[in-house]
CSV table of C-alpha atoms and ligand atoms in Angstrom, one decimal:
chain,number,residue,atom,x,y,z
A,1,MET,CA,0.1,0.2,0.4
A,2,ALA,CA,3.6,2.1,0.3
A,3,VAL,CA,4.2,1.8,-2.6
A,4,ILE,CA,0.4,2.3,-4.5
A,5,ALA,CA,0.6,6.5,-2.5
A,6,GLN,CA,4.1,6.6,-3.2
A,7,LYS,CA,2.9,6.0,-6.8
A,8,CYS,CA,-0.6,8.1,-6.9
A,9,PRO,CA,-0.1,10.8,-5.1
A,10,GLU,CA,-3.4,11.4,-5.9
A,11,ILE,CA,-5.3,8.8,-4.0
A,12,ASP,CA,-5.4,8.5,-0.6
A,13,VAL,CA,-4.3,5.6,0.9
A,14,THR,CA,-5.0,4.8,4.2
A,15,VAL,CA,-3.5,1.5,5.8
A,16,VAL,CA,-5.1,0.2,8.9
A,17,ASP,CA,-4.7,-2.9,11.3
A,18,ILE,CA,-6.5,-4.2,14.6
A,19,ASN,CA,-3.1,-4.3,16.7
A,20,GLU,CA,-2.3,-1.0,17.8
A,21,GLN,CA,1.5,-1.1,18.3
A,22,ARG,CA,2.0,-2.3,15.1
A,23,ILE,CA,-0.2,1.3,13.8
A,24,LYS,CA,2.4,2.9,15.8
A,25,ASP,CA,5.3,1.8,14.9
A,26,TRP,CA,4.6,2.5,11.7
A,27,ASN,CA,3.9,6.2,12.2
A,28,ASP,CA,7.2,6.3,14.2
A,29,GLU,CA,8.6,9.2,13.7
A,30,ASN,CA,12.1,7.6,14.0
A,31,LEU,CA,11.8,5.0,10.6
A,32,ASP,CA,14.5,3.0,11.8
A,33,ASN,CA,11.8,1.7,14.1
A,34,LEU,CA,9.0,0.5,11.2
A,35,PRO,CA,7.7,-2.6,12.1
A,36,ILE,CA,8.9,-4.1,8.9
A,37,TYR,CA,12.7,-4.2,7.6
A,38,GLU,CA,13.1,-4.2,4.0
A,39,PRO,CA,15.7,-2.3,1.9
A,40,GLY,CA,14.1,0.8,1.0
A,41,LEU,CA,10.6,0.9,3.0
A,42,LYS,CA,11.6,3.4,4.7
A,43,GLU,CA,12.5,6.1,1.7
A,44,VAL,CA,8.8,5.2,0.5
A,45,VAL,CA,7.2,5.6,3.7
A,46,ALA,CA,9.3,9.2,4.3
A,47,GLU,CA,7.8,10.2,1.3
A,48,ALA,CA,4.7,9.8,1.4
A,49,ARG,CA,3.0,9.4,5.1
A,50,GLY,CA,1.3,12.5,6.1
A,51,ARG,CA,0.3,13.1,2.5
A,52,ASN,CA,-1.0,11.1,1.4
A,53,LEU,CA,-0.6,7.3,3.1
A,54,PHE,CA,-1.8,6.9,6.4
A,55,PHE,CA,-2.2,4.5,9.2
A,56,SER,CA,-4.7,4.5,12.0
A,57,THR,CA,-5.8,2.4,14.4
A,58,ASP,CA,-9.9,3.4,13.0
A,59,VAL,CA,-10.8,0.2,11.1
A,60,GLU,CA,-14.5,1.2,10.9
A,61,LYS,CA,-14.1,5.1,9.4
A,62,ALA,CA,-11.2,3.8,7.0
A,63,ILE,CA,-14.2,1.3,5.4
A,64,ASP,CA,-16.8,3.9,5.1
A,65,GLU,CA,-14.4,6.7,3.7
A,66,ALA,CA,-12.5,4.1,1.0
A,67,GLN,CA,-13.8,3.4,-2.4
A,68,MET,CA,-11.9,0.3,-3.1
A,69,ILE,CA,-11.0,-2.1,0.3
A,70,PHE,CA,-8.1,-4.2,-0.2
A,71,LEU,CA,-8.4,-7.6,2.5
A,72,SER,CA,-4.4,-7.8,3.3
A,73,VAL,CA,-4.6,-10.2,6.5
A,74,ASN,CA,-3.1,-12.8,7.7
A,75,THR,CA,-4.6,-17.1,7.0
A,76,PRO,CA,-2.2,-18.7,8.6
A,77,THR,CA,-2.5,-22.6,8.4
A,78,LYS,CA,-5.5,-23.6,11.0
A,79,THR,CA,-4.1,-25.4,14.1
A,80,TYR,CA,-7.3,-27.0,15.9
A,81,GLY,CA,-10.4,-28.3,14.2
A,82,LYS,CA,-11.2,-29.3,10.9
A,83,GLY,CA,-8.3,-29.3,8.0
A,84,LYS,CA,-6.0,-28.7,11.5
A,85,GLY,CA,-2.1,-28.6,10.4
A,86,MET,CA,-3.5,-27.6,7.0
A,87,ALA,CA,-6.0,-25.3,5.5
A,88,ALA,CA,-6.0,-21.8,6.0
A,89,ASP,CA,-8.1,-20.1,8.8
A,90,LEU,CA,-9.9,-18.0,7.3
A,91,LYS,CA,-11.6,-16.8,10.0
A,92,PHE,CA,-9.2,-13.1,10.1
A,93,LEU,CA,-10.7,-12.5,6.7
A,94,GLU,CA,-14.1,-13.0,7.4
A,95,LEU,CA,-14.2,-11.2,10.1
A,96,SER,CA,-13.2,-8.2,8.4
A,97,ALA,CA,-15.9,-9.2,5.6
A,98,ARG,CA,-18.4,-8.4,8.6
A,99,GLN,CA,-16.8,-5.9,9.5
A,100,ILE,CA,-17.1,-4.2,6.5
A,101,ALA,CA,-20.9,-5.7,5.1
A,102,ARG,CA,-21.9,-4.0,8.9
A,103,VAL,CA,-19.8,-0.4,7.9
A,104,ALA,CA,-20.7,0.4,4.7
A,105,LYS,CA,-22.9,2.2,3.3
A,106,GLU,CA,-22.2,2.9,0.0
A,107,ASP,CA,-21.0,0.5,-3.4
A,108,LYS,CA,-17.4,-0.6,-2.3
A,109,ILE,CA,-14.7,-2.9,-4.2
A,110,VAL,CA,-13.0,-5.3,-1.6
A,111,VAL,CA,-10.2,-6.8,-2.9
A,112,GLU,CA,-8.4,-9.8,-2.2
A,113,LYS,CA,-4.9,-9.2,-1.3
A,114,SER,CA,-4.5,-11.6,1.3
A,115,THR,CA,-3.0,-15.7,-0.3
A,116,LEU,CA,-6.5,-18.1,0.1
A,117,PRO,CA,-7.6,-21.0,-1.3
A,118,VAL,CA,-9.6,-21.4,-4.2
A,119,ARG,CA,-13.4,-20.2,-4.1
A,120,THR,CA,-12.9,-18.1,-1.5
A,121,ALA,CA,-13.9,-15.3,-3.4
A,122,GLU,CA,-17.0,-16.8,-3.3
A,123,ALA,CA,-17.6,-16.9,0.5
A,124,VAL,CA,-16.5,-13.1,1.2
A,125,LYS,CA,-19.6,-12.3,-1.6
A,126,THR,CA,-21.8,-14.6,0.0
A,127,ILE,CA,-21.3,-12.5,3.3
A,128,LEU,CA,-21.0,-9.0,1.7
A,129,ASP,CA,-24.5,-9.3,0.2
A,130,SER,CA,-26.4,-11.1,2.7
A,131,THR,CA,-26.8,-6.9,4.5
A,132,SER,CA,-29.8,-5.9,3.0
A,133,ASN,CA,-28.7,-2.2,3.0
A,134,GLY,CA,-28.7,-2.6,-0.6
A,135,VAL,CA,-24.9,-1.4,-0.2
A,136,LYS,CA,-23.5,-3.7,-3.5
A,137,PHE,CA,-19.5,-5.2,-3.6
A,138,HIS,CA,-16.9,-5.9,-6.6
A,139,ILE,CA,-15.1,-9.1,-5.5
A,140,LEU,CA,-11.6,-8.8,-6.6
A,141,SER,CA,-8.5,-11.2,-6.5
A,142,ASN,CA,-5.8,-9.3,-6.2
A,143,PRO,CA,-2.7,-12.0,-5.2
A,144,GLU,CA,0.9,-10.2,-3.6
A,145,PHE,CA,3.8,-11.2,-5.8
A,146,LEU,CA,6.3,-9.1,-3.6
A,147,ALA,CA,9.0,-11.8,-1.9
A,148,GLU,CA,10.5,-10.5,1.4
A,149,GLY,CA,13.7,-8.5,1.0
A,150,THR,CA,13.0,-7.7,-2.0
A,151,ALA,CA,9.5,-5.7,-2.0
A,152,ILE,CA,9.8,-2.9,-3.1
A,153,LYS,CA,11.3,-4.0,-5.6
A,154,ASP,CA,9.3,-5.9,-6.8
A,155,LEU,CA,6.3,-3.9,-6.2
A,156,GLN,CA,8.0,-1.4,-8.1
A,157,GLU,CA,9.7,-3.6,-11.2
A,158,GLY,CA,6.8,-6.5,-10.7
A,159,ASP,CA,7.4,-9.4,-13.7
A,160,ARG,CA,3.4,-8.8,-13.3
A,161,VAL,CA,0.6,-7.8,-10.9
A,162,LEU,CA,-3.3,-10.7,-11.4
A,163,ILE,CA,-6.9,-9.5,-10.9
A,164,GLY,CA,-8.9,-11.6,-10.9
A,165,GLY,CA,-13.0,-10.3,-11.4
A,166,GLU,CA,-16.4,-11.6,-12.4
A,167,GLN,CA,-17.0,-12.4,-16.2
A,168,THR,CA,-19.9,-9.6,-15.9
A,169,PRO,CA,-20.0,-6.1,-16.6
A,170,GLU,CA,-19.8,-4.1,-13.6
A,171,GLY,CA,-16.8,-7.3,-12.3
A,172,GLN,CA,-14.8,-5.7,-15.7
A,173,GLU,CA,-15.6,-2.4,-14.5
A,174,ALA,CA,-14.5,-3.1,-11.4
A,175,MET,CA,-11.0,-5.3,-12.5
A,176,ASP,CA,-10.3,-1.9,-14.3
A,177,ALA,CA,-10.5,-0.5,-12.0
A,178,LEU,CA,-8.0,-1.3,-9.9
A,179,SER,CA,-5.7,-2.6,-12.9
A,180,ASP,CA,-5.7,1.9,-14.2
A,181,ILE,CA,-4.3,1.8,-10.0
A,182,TYR,CA,-1.7,-0.1,-11.4
A,183,ALA,CA,-1.4,1.7,-15.7
A,184,HIS,CA,0.8,4.8,-12.9
A,185,TRP,CA,3.6,2.6,-12.5
A,186,MET,CA,3.2,-1.1,-14.2
A,187,PRO,CA,3.3,-1.3,-18.2
A,188,GLN,CA,0.0,-2.5,-20.0
A,189,ASP,CA,1.1,-5.6,-21.2
A,190,ARG,CA,2.2,-6.6,-17.7
A,191,ILE,CA,-1.3,-6.5,-16.3
A,192,LEU,CA,-3.6,-9.8,-16.5
A,193,GLN,CA,-7.1,-9.9,-16.0
A,194,THR,CA,-8.6,-13.7,-15.4
A,195,ASN,CA,-11.4,-14.9,-13.2
A,196,VAL,CA,-11.5,-15.0,-10.5
A,197,TRP,CA,-10.7,-18.6,-9.0
A,198,SER,CA,-7.5,-18.8,-12.0
A,199,SER,CA,-6.1,-15.4,-9.7
A,200,GLU,CA,-6.3,-17.5,-6.9
A,201,LEU,CA,-5.2,-20.9,-8.1
A,202,SER,CA,-2.0,-19.0,-9.3
A,203,LYS,CA,-0.7,-17.9,-5.8
A,204,LEU,CA,-1.2,-21.2,-4.1
A,205,THR,CA,0.5,-22.7,-7.1
A,206,ALA,CA,3.1,-20.1,-8.1
A,207,ASN,CA,4.3,-20.2,-4.7
A,208,ALA,CA,4.1,-24.4,-5.1
A,209,PHE,CA,6.6,-23.8,-7.8
A,210,LEU,CA,8.9,-21.9,-6.2
A,211,ALA,CA,9.0,-24.4,-2.9
A,212,GLN,CA,9.5,-27.2,-5.4
A,213,ARG,CA,12.5,-26.0,-6.8
A,214,VAL,CA,14.2,-25.5,-3.9
A,215,SER,CA,13.2,-29.0,-2.5
A,216,SER,CA,14.4,-30.1,-6.2
A,217,ILE,CA,18.2,-28.8,-5.7
A,218,ASN,CA,18.0,-30.0,-2.0
A,219,SER,CA,17.3,-33.3,-2.5
A,220,LEU,CA,20.5,-33.1,-4.8
A,221,SER,CA,21.9,-32.1,-2.5
A,222,ALA,CA,21.5,-34.9,-0.9
A,223,LEU,CA,22.5,-36.9,-3.7
A,224,CYS,CA,25.7,-35.4,-4.2
A,225,GLU,CA,26.8,-35.5,-0.4
A,226,ALA,CA,27.2,-39.3,-1.3
A,227,THR,CA,28.9,-38.4,-4.6
A,228,GLU,CA,31.4,-36.7,-5.7
A,229,ALA,CA,29.4,-34.4,-6.9
A,230,ASN,CA,28.9,-30.5,-6.4
A,231,VAL,CA,25.6,-29.2,-6.1
A,232,GLU,CA,26.8,-25.8,-6.8
A,233,GLU,CA,28.3,-27.2,-10.5
A,234,VAL,CA,25.4,-29.2,-10.8
A,235,GLY,CA,22.8,-26.0,-10.5
A,236,ARG,CA,25.1,-23.9,-12.2
A,237,ALA,CA,24.3,-26.7,-15.1
A,238,ILE,CA,20.9,-27.2,-15.1
A,239,GLY,CA,20.3,-23.9,-14.9
A,240,ALA,CA,22.6,-22.6,-18.1
A,241,ASP,CA,19.5,-24.5,-19.9
A,242,SER,CA,17.4,-21.6,-21.7
A,243,ARG,CA,13.8,-24.0,-20.6
A,244,ILE,CA,14.6,-24.2,-17.0
A,245,GLY,CA,16.1,-21.0,-15.9
A,246,PRO,CA,19.4,-20.4,-13.4
A,247,LYS,CA,16.9,-18.5,-10.8
A,248,PHE,CA,15.6,-20.1,-7.6
A,249,LEU,CA,18.3,-23.0,-8.6
A,250,LYS,CA,20.4,-22.3,-4.5
A,251,THR,CA,20.5,-25.1,-2.8
A,252,SER,CA,20.7,-24.5,1.6
A,253,VAL,CA,19.1,-26.1,4.5
A,254,GLY,CA,16.0,-26.2,3.5
A,255,PHE,CA,12.8,-22.0,2.9
A,256,GLY,CA,11.3,-21.1,5.5
A,257,GLY,CA,9.3,-17.5,5.5
A,258,SER,CA,5.0,-17.3,6.0
A,259,CYS,CA,4.6,-18.4,3.2
A,260,PHE,CA,5.4,-21.0,1.0
A,261,GLN,CA,5.0,-24.3,3.2
A,262,LYS,CA,1.9,-22.3,4.5
A,263,ASP,CA,0.4,-21.9,1.0
A,264,ILE,CA,0.9,-25.8,-0.2
A,265,LEU,CA,-0.3,-27.3,3.6
A,266,ASN,CA,-3.7,-25.5,2.0
A,267,LEU,CA,-3.3,-27.1,-1.8
A,268,VAL,CA,-2.3,-30.6,-0.5
A,269,TYR,CA,-5.5,-29.6,1.7
A,270,ILE,CA,-7.1,-28.7,-0.9
A,271,CYS,CA,-6.5,-32.2,-3.2
A,272,ARG,CA,-7.7,-33.9,-0.6
A,273,SER,CA,-10.6,-32.4,0.4
A,274,LEU,CA,-11.7,-32.9,-3.8
A,275,GLY,CA,-10.2,-36.6,-3.6
A,276,LEU,CA,-7.2,-35.9,-5.8
A,277,GLN,CA,-4.9,-37.9,-3.9
A,278,GLU,CA,-2.7,-38.2,-6.1
A,279,VAL,CA,-2.4,-34.4,-6.6
A,280,ALA,CA,-1.6,-33.7,-3.2
A,281,ASP,CA,0.4,-36.0,-2.2
A,282,TYR,CA,2.7,-34.7,-5.3
A,283,TRP,CA,2.6,-31.8,-3.3
A,284,GLU,CA,2.9,-33.1,-0.2
A,285,GLN,CA,6.2,-34.4,-0.5
A,286,VAL,CA,8.3,-31.1,-1.3
A,287,ILE,CA,7.0,-30.1,1.8
A,288,ILE,CA,8.4,-33.9,3.1
A,289,MET,CA,12.1,-33.1,1.1
A,290,ASN,CA,12.1,-29.4,2.7
A,291,ASP,CA,11.6,-31.5,6.9
A,292,TYR,CA,13.9,-33.4,5.2
A,293,GLN,CA,17.2,-30.8,4.7
A,294,LYS,CA,16.5,-29.2,8.2
A,295,LYS,CA,17.6,-32.5,10.2
A,296,ARG,CA,19.6,-33.8,7.7
A,297,PHE,CA,21.5,-30.2,8.2
A,298,ALA,CA,21.3,-30.6,12.9
A,299,ASP,CA,21.8,-34.2,12.2
A,300,LYS,CA,25.9,-33.5,10.5
A,301,ILE,CA,26.5,-31.0,12.6
A,302,ILE,CA,25.6,-33.5,15.9
A,303,SER,CA,28.0,-36.1,13.8
A,304,THR,CA,30.2,-34.2,12.6
A,305,LEU,CA,30.6,-32.6,16.7
A,306,PHE,CA,32.1,-36.3,17.8
A,307,ASN,CA,27.9,-37.0,18.1
A,308,THR,CA,27.2,-35.3,21.0
A,309,VAL,CA,26.4,-31.7,21.1
A,310,SER,CA,25.6,-31.6,25.2
A,311,GLY,CA,27.3,-28.7,27.3
A,312,LYS,CA,28.8,-27.2,24.0
A,313,LYS,CA,28.6,-23.3,22.7
A,314,MET,CA,26.7,-23.3,19.3
A,315,ALA,CA,27.2,-19.9,17.5
A,316,PHE,CA,24.7,-19.5,15.1
A,317,LEU,CA,24.8,-16.3,12.1
A,318,GLY,CA,21.8,-15.3,11.0
A,319,TRP,CA,18.4,-16.0,12.9
A,320,ALA,CA,16.0,-14.7,9.5
A,321,PHE,CA,13.9,-17.1,7.1
A,322,LYS,CA,16.3,-15.2,4.3
A,323,LYS,CA,19.1,-12.2,4.6
A,324,ASP,CA,17.0,-8.9,4.1
A,325,THR,CA,14.1,-9.1,6.1
A,326,ASN,CA,13.4,-9.5,10.5
A,327,ASP,CA,10.8,-11.9,9.6
A,328,THR,CA,11.3,-15.6,10.8
A,329,ARG,CA,8.2,-17.2,10.4
A,330,GLU,CA,8.7,-21.0,9.6
A,331,THR,CA,12.7,-19.9,9.4
A,332,ALA,CA,15.3,-23.4,9.5
A,333,ALA,CA,17.0,-21.6,11.8
A,334,MET,CA,14.3,-22.8,14.4
A,335,TYR,CA,14.4,-26.0,13.8
A,336,VAL,CA,17.6,-26.6,13.3
A,337,ALA,CA,18.1,-24.5,16.9
A,338,ASP,CA,15.6,-26.8,18.5
A,339,HIS,CA,16.9,-30.2,16.9
A,340,LEU,CA,20.2,-28.9,18.2
A,341,MET,CA,19.0,-27.9,21.5
A,342,ASP,CA,17.2,-31.8,22.2
A,343,ASP,CA,20.8,-32.4,22.0
A,344,GLN,CA,21.2,-29.9,25.3
A,345,ALA,CA,23.4,-28.3,22.6
A,346,ASN,CA,24.2,-24.0,23.9
A,347,ILE,CA,23.1,-21.9,21.1
A,348,HIS,CA,24.2,-18.2,20.5
A,349,VAL,CA,22.1,-15.8,17.9
A,350,TYR,CA,23.5,-13.2,15.9
A,351,ASP,CA,21.5,-11.1,13.3
A,352,PRO,CA,21.7,-8.1,12.4
A,353,LYS,CA,18.0,-7.5,11.9
A,354,VAL,CA,15.6,-9.4,14.2
A,355,ARG,CA,14.9,-9.0,17.5
A,356,HIS,CA,16.1,-11.0,20.9
A,357,GLU,CA,12.4,-11.4,22.3
A,358,GLN,CA,11.6,-12.5,18.5
A,359,MET,CA,14.0,-15.6,18.7
A,360,PHE,CA,13.1,-16.8,22.5
A,361,ALA,CA,9.3,-16.4,20.3
A,362,ASP,CA,9.8,-19.2,17.4
A,363,VAL,CA,11.6,-21.2,19.9
A,364,ASP,CA,9.0,-20.8,23.0
A,365,TYR,CA,5.7,-21.3,19.2
A,366,LEU,CA,7.8,-25.3,18.8
A,367,ASN,CA,6.5,-25.8,22.4
A,368,THR,CA,9.7,-28.7,23.2
A,369,ARG,CA,10.1,-27.6,26.3
A,370,SER,CA,9.5,-24.9,29.0
A,371,GLU,CA,10.3,-20.7,28.2
A,372,ALA,CA,12.5,-21.5,31.5
A,373,GLU,CA,14.2,-23.9,29.6
A,374,ASN,CA,14.5,-22.6,26.0
A,375,LYS,CA,16.2,-19.6,28.0
A,376,GLU,CA,18.9,-21.5,29.8
A,377,LEU,CA,20.1,-23.1,26.3
A,378,LEU,CA,19.5,-20.1,23.8
A,379,THR,CA,21.8,-16.7,24.4
A,380,PRO,CA,20.1,-14.6,21.3
A,381,GLU,CA,23.8,-11.9,20.7
A,382,THR,CA,24.4,-8.2,19.7
A,383,ASP,CA,28.2,-9.0,18.7
A,384,PRO,CA,28.6,-11.7,15.9
A,385,TYR,CA,32.2,-11.9,17.8
A,386,GLU,CA,30.8,-12.0,20.7
A,387,ALA,CA,28.8,-14.4,19.4
A,388,CYS,CA,31.5,-17.7,18.0
A,389,LYS,CA,34.0,-17.0,20.9
A,390,ASP,CA,34.6,-20.0,22.9
A,391,ALA,CA,32.3,-21.8,19.9
A,392,HIS,CA,32.8,-25.4,19.0
A,393,ALA,CA,31.1,-24.6,16.3
A,394,ILE,CA,29.3,-21.8,13.7
A,395,ALA,CA,27.1,-22.6,11.9
A,396,ILE,CA,25.1,-19.4,8.8
A,397,LEU,CA,21.6,-20.2,8.9
A,398,THR,CA,21.0,-17.2,7.0
A,399,GLU,CA,22.7,-14.9,4.0
A,400,TRP,CA,23.4,-12.0,5.5
A,401,ASP,CA,25.5,-10.5,3.3
A,402,GLU,CA,28.2,-9.0,5.9
A,403,PHE,CA,28.9,-12.4,7.2
A,404,VAL,CA,31.1,-13.0,3.9
A,405,ASP,CA,33.5,-9.8,5.1
A,406,TYR,CA,33.5,-10.2,8.7
A,407,ASP,CA,37.6,-11.1,9.9
A,408,TRP,CA,37.2,-15.3,9.7
A,409,GLN,CA,41.3,-15.4,11.0
A,410,ARG,CA,40.3,-13.2,14.3
A,411,LEU,CA,36.7,-15.8,14.9
A,412,TYR,CA,39.0,-19.0,14.5
A,413,GLU,CA,41.7,-18.0,16.6
A,414,ASN,CA,38.5,-17.2,19.0
A,415,MET,CA,37.1,-20.8,19.3
A,416,MET,CA,37.4,-24.0,20.7
A,417,LYS,CA,39.3,-26.4,17.8
A,418,PRO,CA,39.0,-28.0,15.9
A,419,ALA,CA,37.0,-25.3,15.2
A,420,PHE,CA,34.0,-25.8,12.5
A,421,VAL,CA,32.1,-24.4,10.1
A,422,PHE,CA,28.9,-24.8,8.6
A,423,ASP,CA,27.9,-23.8,5.9
A,424,GLY,CA,23.7,-23.7,5.8
A,425,ARG,CA,23.8,-21.3,2.8
A,426,ASN,CA,26.7,-22.2,1.0
A,427,ILE,CA,28.0,-18.2,0.5
A,428,LEU,CA,31.1,-19.0,2.3
A,429,ASP,CA,34.9,-19.3,0.4
A,430,LYS,CA,35.5,-23.9,1.4
A,431,GLU,CA,39.7,-22.7,0.2
A,432,LYS,CA,40.0,-19.9,2.6
A,433,LEU,CA,38.1,-20.8,5.5
A,434,GLU,CA,40.2,-24.3,5.1
A,435,SER,CA,42.7,-22.2,4.8
A,436,ILE,CA,42.3,-20.9,7.9
A,437,GLY,CA,42.1,-24.2,9.4
A,438,PHE,CA,38.6,-24.2,9.8
A,439,VAL,CA,37.4,-27.7,8.6
A,440,TYR,CA,34.0,-27.1,6.9
A,441,TYR,CA,31.0,-28.5,6.3
A,442,GLY,CA,29.4,-26.8,3.2
A,443,ILE,CA,25.1,-28.3,1.6
A,444,GLY,CA,26.2,-30.2,-1.4
A,445,ARG,CA,29.6,-29.8,-2.2
B,501,LIG,N1,4.4,-11.4,4.2
B,501,LIG,C1,4.8,-12.3,2.1
B,501,LIG,O1,5.7,-12.2,1.8
B,501,LIG,C2,3.4,-12.7,1.6
B,501,LIG,C3,3.6,-12.2,0.5
B,501,LIG,C4,2.4,-12.1,-0.6
B,501,LIG,C5,0.9,-12.3,0.5
B,501,LIG,N2,0.6,-12.8,1.6
B,501,LIG,C6,-0.3,-13.1,2.5
B,501,LIG,O2,-0.4,-11.5,2.7
B,501,LIG,C7,-1.3,-11.6,3.5
B,501,LIG,C8,-1.3,-10.8,5.1
B,501,LIG,O3,0.3,-11.9,5.2
B,501,LIG,P1,1.2,-11.0,5.8
B,501,LIG,O4,3.1,-11.5,6.8
B,501,LIG,O5,1.4,-8.9,5.7
B,501,LIG,O6,0.7,-11.2,7.4
B,501,LIG,P2,1.1,-10.1,8.6
B,501,LIG,O7,0.5,-11.3,9.6
B,501,LIG,O8,2.1,-9.9,8.8
B,501,LIG,O9,0.2,-9.3,8.6
B,501,LIG,C9,-1.6,-9.0,8.2
B,501,LIG,C10,-2.3,-8.5,9.5
B,501,LIG,O10,-3.0,-8.1,9.7
B,501,LIG,C11,-3.7,-8.0,11.0
B,501,LIG,N3,-5.3,-7.5,11.2
B,501,LIG,C12,-6.4,-10.1,11.2
B,501,LIG,N4,-7.1,-9.3,11.0
B,501,LIG,C13,-7.2,-7.8,11.2
B,501,LIG,C14,-9.0,-7.6,11.0
B,501,LIG,N5,-10.1,-7.9,11.8
B,501,LIG,N6,-9.3,-5.2,10.9
B,501,LIG,C15,-7.7,-5.2,10.8
B,501,LIG,N7,-6.1,-5.9,10.5
B,501,LIG,C16,-6.1,-7.3,10.6
B,501,LIG,C17,-3.6,-8.2,11.5
B,501,LIG,O11,-3.1,-7.6,12.6
B,501,LIG,C18,-1.7,-8.2,11.1
B,501,LIG,O12,-1.4,-7.1,11.7
B,501,LIG,C19,-1.6,-13.1,4.3
B,501,LIG,O13,-2.3,-14.5,4.0
B,501,LIG,C20,0.2,-14.2,2.8
B,501,LIG,O14,-0.1,-15.2,2.8
B,501,LIG,C21,2.7,-12.2,2.4
């Protein structure tokens, strides 16, 4: 919404959230306190905030005044009842829809921005149409394709914008109204219009395809480790085929983030519900491979450190699920930490952007042990050299650029010997580290 406000100065954009702290942070004078870290975001907010971009907790006023409403609430995986652990939890969306239905006095276009299972727009429409006050709602699906860490660039120079609408004259009019907003900066041929269901399904499956590439290359990393092949070389060779392409073929400790796992589980659930068992199993394997990769990495650390990490200090560089974000949802780091903590390792974590309370919240969320035990085994650090001092091993969990530039000689000198590095992102120079004296393990090489 900040980018829309930046690109369309004549449109007033009001972002509302029921979370008061978040809105307070969005309004913070100090732009370094914005709740989301994203390169380029604070510049966009600085330009538009107070001009035509506003943040507020007054949801009803914003609904009343808006001609177009973007529903961007969270749609996590259900943690209870039917579809537990797989289906999307749509309660936040339903509550918003009900609130819009209750408050609106004039016709509105309602845009689904959240990632939703196929045919959700229909449910939203049923709720909205059930008000008998004569207000007309047009529902559009406009899934968001930005990736965290590159969100601003993705929004400003996106590959495409997808707008799904009803195939009626009013539906077309609503789609055109939204297209006009994007046309302020997107070339017309990148604004794709489809029917609502195609749009909803395209978002879920685009994420499934991306995650599948990661799981595919990660499966090969295990095969490479069992043979003489090097997954970096294999990835480069596969990606040089123009039909396959070079992007998203980088191996790692596993993908994280709030979207991939949730969306694939959702896709699997939809397929199962429709009786498409083989299709469901096919996509579920992407998740199974990802879980395997995280566990394989943790197991590799334990077996290399002479089959026990009990009482040993382990340094983690990185906690965010990828670089250039402070988001830790489903981060591989917390699963690897959890596994090592099961073996009573003492984990010291440094991440340039993640708050220390968040690290504790993440391991507590896994519910493996008590909060007190987690506090004992996990120590967030503000200085990377302190995190690595006297450690038996360093594990790289996020590919932050700064890690490459550290003084590795100095890190080595202050560690226990033999000093191990487990490069879960393959960002370090193996030869350089080995020449310093480290025992280096990179994934699939
Ligand atoms: N994070 C991403 O990279 C990304 C990318 C594309 C799509 N999406 C999709 O966008 C949606 C939101 O994701 P997110 O990462 O921003 O989630 P988030 O949890 O960070 O943000 C959702 C916000 O909605 C607020 N909210 C919930 N109910 C509300 C209500 N009734 N009224 C007002 N505010 C309410 C919450 O307080 C929260 O601040 C999800 O469906 C996700 O799949 C996310």
